[in-house]
mmCIF file of C-alpha atoms in Angstrom:
data_model
loop_
_atom_site.group_PDB
_atom_site.id
_atom_site.type_symbol
_atom_site.label_atom_id
_atom_site.label_comp_id
_atom_site.label_asym_id
_atom_site.label_seq_id
_atom_site.Cartn_x
_atom_site.Cartn_y
_atom_site.Cartn_z
ATOM 1 C CA LEU H 1 -5.073 -9.080 9.723
ATOM 2 C CA PRO H 2 -7.070 -6.260 11.329
ATOM 3 C CA LYS H 3 -10.621 -5.873 10.024
ATOM 4 C CA HIS H 4 -9.926 -2.405 8.597
ATOM 5 C CA MET H 5 -7.522 -4.016 6.136
ATOM 6 C CA LEU H 6 -10.004 -6.613 4.923
ATOM 7 C CA THR H 7 -13.392 -4.984 4.527
ATOM 8 C CA ILE H 8 -15.107 -1.908 3.214
ATOM 9 C CA GLY H 9 -18.683 -1.291 4.187
ATOM 10 C CA TYR H 10 -21.415 0.689 5.764
ATOM 11 C CA ASP H 11 -24.387 -0.064 7.946
ATOM 12 C CA HIS H 12 -27.484 -0.548 5.755
ATOM 13 C CA ASP H 13 -29.823 -0.482 8.745
ATOM 14 C CA LEU H 14 -28.713 2.941 9.891
ATOM 15 C CA GLU H 15 -28.185 4.175 6.331
ATOM 16 C CA VAL H 16 -25.166 6.088 7.580
ATOM 17 C CA LEU H 17 -21.675 5.710 6.221
ATOM 18 C CA ILE H 18 -19.391 4.643 9.020
ATOM 19 C CA THR H 19 -15.971 6.245 8.624
ATOM 20 C CA PRO H 20 -12.873 5.709 10.731
ATOM 21 C CA ASN H 21 -11.117 8.502 12.577
ATOM 22 C CA VAL H 22 -8.684 9.533 9.821
ATOM 23 C CA THR H 23 -6.270 11.309 12.126
ATOM 24 C CA ARG H 24 -5.502 8.237 14.230
ATOM 25 C CA ARG H 25 -3.038 5.690 12.849
ATOM 26 C CA LYS H 26 -4.285 2.130 12.655
ATOM 27 C CA GLU H 27 -2.227 -0.928 13.439
ATOM 28 C CA ILE H 28 -0.923 -2.294 10.131
ATOM 29 C CA THR H 29 2.091 -4.313 11.284
ATOM 30 C CA PRO H 30 0.078 -7.587 11.328
ATOM 31 C CA ALA H 31 0.243 -7.392 7.512
ATOM 32 C CA ARG H 32 3.986 -8.164 7.564
ATOM 33 C CA GLU H 33 3.626 -11.915 7.179
ATOM 34 C CA ALA H 34 1.033 -11.741 4.392
ATOM 35 C CA LEU H 35 3.053 -9.165 2.449
ATOM 36 C CA ASN H 36 6.305 -11.068 2.873
ATOM 37 C CA GLY H 37 4.879 -14.049 1.015
ATOM 38 C CA TYR H 38 5.224 -12.029 -2.175
ATOM 39 C CA GLN H 39 8.295 -9.981 -1.337
ATOM 40 C CA ARG H 40 10.305 -12.989 -0.120
ATOM 41 C CA GLY H 41 12.426 -11.115 2.391
ATOM 42 C CA GLN H 42 13.175 -8.108 0.186
ATOM 43 C CA CYS H 43 12.389 -4.418 0.500
ATOM 44 C CA PHE H 44 9.702 -3.406 -1.988
ATOM 45 C CA TYR H 45 11.748 -0.402 -3.093
ATOM 46 C CA CYS H 46 15.472 -1.300 -3.089
ATOM 47 C CA PHE H 47 15.331 -5.132 -2.919
ATOM 48 C CA GLY H 48 17.615 -5.061 0.131
ATOM 49 C CA GLY H 49 17.209 -7.769 2.760
ATOM 50 C CA ILE H 50 14.420 -7.451 5.335
ATOM 51 C CA SER H 51 12.938 -9.688 8.002
ATOM 52 C CA ILE H 52 9.523 -10.099 9.562
ATOM 53 C CA LEU H 53 11.008 -11.418 12.815
ATOM 54 C CA SER H 54 10.571 -8.839 15.569
ATOM 55 C CA ILE H 55 14.021 -9.569 17.024
ATOM 56 C CA SER H 56 15.814 -8.915 13.737
ATOM 57 C CA PRO H 57 17.890 -5.766 13.223
ATOM 58 C CA TYR H 58 16.454 -5.791 9.666
ATOM 59 C CA LEU H 59 12.823 -5.760 10.777
ATOM 60 C CA ALA H 60 10.675 -4.601 7.873
ATOM 61 C CA HIS H 61 8.480 -1.549 8.129
ATOM 62 C CA VAL H 62 4.942 -1.850 6.790
ATOM 63 C CA ASP H 63 4.798 1.190 4.547
ATOM 64 C CA HIS H 64 1.865 3.038 3.031
ATOM 65 C CA PHE H 65 2.788 3.323 -0.666
ATOM 66 C CA PHE H 66 0.455 6.321 -0.929
ATOM 67 C CA PRO H 67 1.518 8.121 2.256
ATOM 68 C CA HIS H 68 -0.567 7.912 5.410
ATOM 69 C CA TRP H 69 -0.802 11.705 5.751
ATOM 70 C CA LEU H 70 -3.014 11.760 2.618
ATOM 71 C CA LYS H 71 -5.803 10.528 4.911
ATOM 72 C CA GLN H 72 -6.179 14.147 6.004
ATOM 73 C CA THR H 73 -6.931 15.243 2.444
ATOM 74 C CA GLU H 74 -9.820 14.761 0.038
ATOM 75 C CA ILE H 75 -7.838 11.979 -1.638
ATOM 76 C CA GLY H 76 -7.526 10.073 1.620
ATOM 77 C CA ARG H 77 -11.235 10.346 2.293
ATOM 78 C CA GLU H 78 -12.022 8.741 -1.080
ATOM 79 C CA VAL H 79 -9.956 5.555 -0.684
ATOM 80 C CA ASN H 80 -8.885 3.198 2.100
ATOM 81 C CA LEU H 81 -5.190 4.004 2.409
ATOM 82 C CA ASP H 82 -4.849 1.326 5.109
ATOM 83 C CA GLY H 83 -6.000 -1.329 2.625
ATOM 84 C CA VAL H 84 -3.581 -4.114 1.801
ATOM 85 C CA TRP H 85 -3.503 -2.840 -1.804
ATOM 86 C CA ASN H 86 -1.523 0.176 -0.503
ATOM 87 C CA LEU H 87 0.812 -1.606 1.934
ATOM 88 C CA VAL H 88 4.307 -2.861 1.166
ATOM 89 C CA LEU H 89 7.268 -4.006 3.214
ATOM 90 C CA ALA H 90 10.183 -1.582 3.208
ATOM 91 C CA CYS H 91 13.601 -1.640 4.788
ATOM 92 C CA GLN H 92 14.209 0.824 7.577
ATOM 93 C CA THR H 93 16.406 2.952 5.320
ATOM 94 C CA CYS H 94 13.930 3.308 2.456
ATOM 95 C CA ASN H 95 11.010 4.072 4.757
ATOM 96 C CA GLY H 96 13.011 6.481 6.893
ATOM 97 C CA ALA H 97 12.235 10.185 7.024
ATOM 98 C CA ALA H 98 15.466 10.997 5.153
ATOM 99 C CA GLU H 99 14.355 8.785 2.259
ATOM 100 C CA LYS H 100 10.732 7.992 1.294
ATOM 101 C CA GLY H 101 9.093 8.911 4.572
ATOM 102 C CA GLY H 102 5.860 10.631 3.530
ATOM 103 C CA LYS H 103 6.822 11.155 -0.115
ATOM 104 C CA LEU H 104 5.041 9.681 -3.124
ATOM 105 C CA PRO H 105 7.066 6.922 -4.820
ATOM 106 C CA ALA H 106 8.021 7.440 -8.472
ATOM 107 C CA ILE H 107 5.927 5.918 -11.251
ATOM 108 C CA GLN H 108 8.114 2.799 -11.678
ATOM 109 C CA PHE H 109 7.163 1.769 -8.154
ATOM 110 C CA LEU H 110 3.481 2.207 -8.995
ATOM 111 C CA GLU H 111 3.931 -0.331 -11.788
ATOM 112 C CA ARG H 112 5.580 -2.696 -9.285
ATOM 113 C CA LEU H 113 2.669 -2.217 -6.855
ATOM 114 C CA ASN H 114 0.199 -3.056 -9.616
ATOM 115 C CA ARG H 115 2.152 -6.215 -10.511
ATOM 116 C CA ARG H 116 2.230 -7.225 -6.839
ATOM 117 C CA ASN H 117 -1.524 -6.735 -6.452
ATOM 118 C CA GLU H 118 -2.188 -8.680 -9.671
ATOM 119 C CA PHE H 119 0.072 -11.490 -8.460
ATOM 120 C CA LEU H 120 -1.874 -11.780 -5.197
ATOM 121 C CA ILE H 121 -5.180 -11.821 -7.079
ATOM 122 C CA ALA H 122 -4.016 -14.407 -9.640
ATOM 123 C CA SER H 123 -2.566 -16.667 -6.927
ATOM 124 C CA HIS H 124 -5.973 -16.808 -5.198
ATOM 125 C CA ASP H 125 -4.372 -15.417 -2.066
ATOM 126 C CA PRO H 126 -6.883 -15.023 0.794
ATOM 127 C CA LEU H 127 -6.604 -11.267 0.227
ATOM 128 C CA ARG H 128 -7.791 -11.640 -3.382
ATOM 129 C CA GLU H 129 -11.383 -10.539 -2.823
ATOM 130 C CA THR H 130 -10.369 -7.620 -0.635
ATOM 131 C CA LEU H 131 -7.906 -6.378 -3.258
ATOM 132 C CA MET H 132 -10.578 -6.579 -5.944
ATOM 133 C CA ILE H 133 -13.181 -4.781 -3.822
ATOM 134 C CA GLN H 134 -10.754 -2.010 -2.949
ATOM 135 C CA THR H 135 -9.181 -1.469 -6.381
ATOM 136 C CA GLY H 136 -11.444 -2.857 -9.115
ATOM 137 C CA ALA H 137 -12.939 -6.027 -10.566
ATOM 138 C CA THR H 138 -10.697 -6.309 -13.642
ATOM 139 C CA PRO H 139 -6.964 -5.863 -14.247
ATOM 140 C CA GLN H 140 -7.756 -2.813 -16.401
ATOM 141 C CA ALA H 141 -9.909 -1.226 -13.683
ATOM 142 C CA ARG H 142 -7.222 -1.869 -11.066
ATOM 143 C CA GLY H 143 -4.537 -0.331 -13.290
ATOM 144 C CA ARG H 144 -6.711 2.722 -13.917
ATOM 145 C CA PHE H 145 -7.423 3.032 -10.178
ATOM 146 C CA LEU H 146 -3.712 3.174 -9.308
ATOM 147 C CA ASP H 147 -2.769 5.413 -12.260
ATOM 148 C CA SER H 148 -5.604 7.813 -11.483
ATOM 149 C CA LEU H 149 -4.733 7.996 -7.793
ATOM 150 C CA HIS H 150 -1.037 8.574 -8.496
ATOM 151 C CA ALA H 151 -1.892 11.326 -10.995
ATOM 152 C CA LYS H 152 -4.372 12.921 -8.595
ATOM 153 C CA VAL H 153 -1.771 13.070 -5.824
ATOM 154 C CA ARG H 154 0.791 14.601 -8.213
ATOM 155 C CA ARG H 155 -1.757 17.161 -9.508
ATOM 156 C CA SER H 156 -2.711 18.137 -5.970
ATOM 157 C CA GLY H 157 0.849 19.293 -5.413
ATOM 158 C CA ALA H 158 1.287 16.800 -2.616
ATOM 159 C CA GLY H 159 3.348 14.480 -4.792
ATOM 160 C CA LEU H 160 5.487 16.966 -6.704
ATOM 161 C CA ASN H 161 8.633 15.609 -5.108
ATOM 162 C CA THR H 162 8.358 11.954 -5.981
ATOM 163 C CA TRP H 163 10.867 9.642 -4.385
ATOM 164 C CA THR H 164 13.095 6.948 -5.847
ATOM 165 C CA THR H 165 16.059 4.841 -4.786
ATOM 166 C CA LYS H 166 18.683 2.641 -6.399
ATOM 167 C CA PRO H 167 18.492 -1.154 -6.112
ATOM 168 C CA GLN H 168 20.560 -2.605 -3.263
ATOM 169 C CA GLY H 169 19.849 -6.231 -4.120
ATOM 170 C CA VAL H 170 18.700 -8.433 -6.986
ATOM 171 C CA ALA H 171 14.984 -8.314 -7.755
ATOM 172 C CA LEU H 172 13.169 -11.536 -6.822
ATOM 173 C CA PHE H 173 9.689 -10.176 -7.532
#
């Protein structure tokens, strides 16, 4: 995985916070394989079939649960939206502009994201430490982090039109 997905930090010697260029998109597609271990070939949102093979017509999109465009707001400057905690695999339909696109997913998906993150932490996945650093040391802190962020986006007006979809397949996770 790219370094920006695994670490948070600043240079102690320079005593200056090093921040990425928030307007430039970072490569997040290398996360496909790691995310698929949990999702088992299903879209995070509709449970439809997806693939991580680049030649597949069902190639999964790596989606920012909290939309990428939030990086240009105060909210996006407070948290690492490119962190694995915020990335899920979505089918091309669900992540398309006519569907979720840059919208905020409805609250039931936030609960699913929290369960996914807790699963990765409990399974001692290599991403465990990164998830804990980025979202909180305890399950309660991680739940509060996600709830607070979701509420903050909704209050800002950016998430007034939350998005949802109907299941296309049977939930395996």
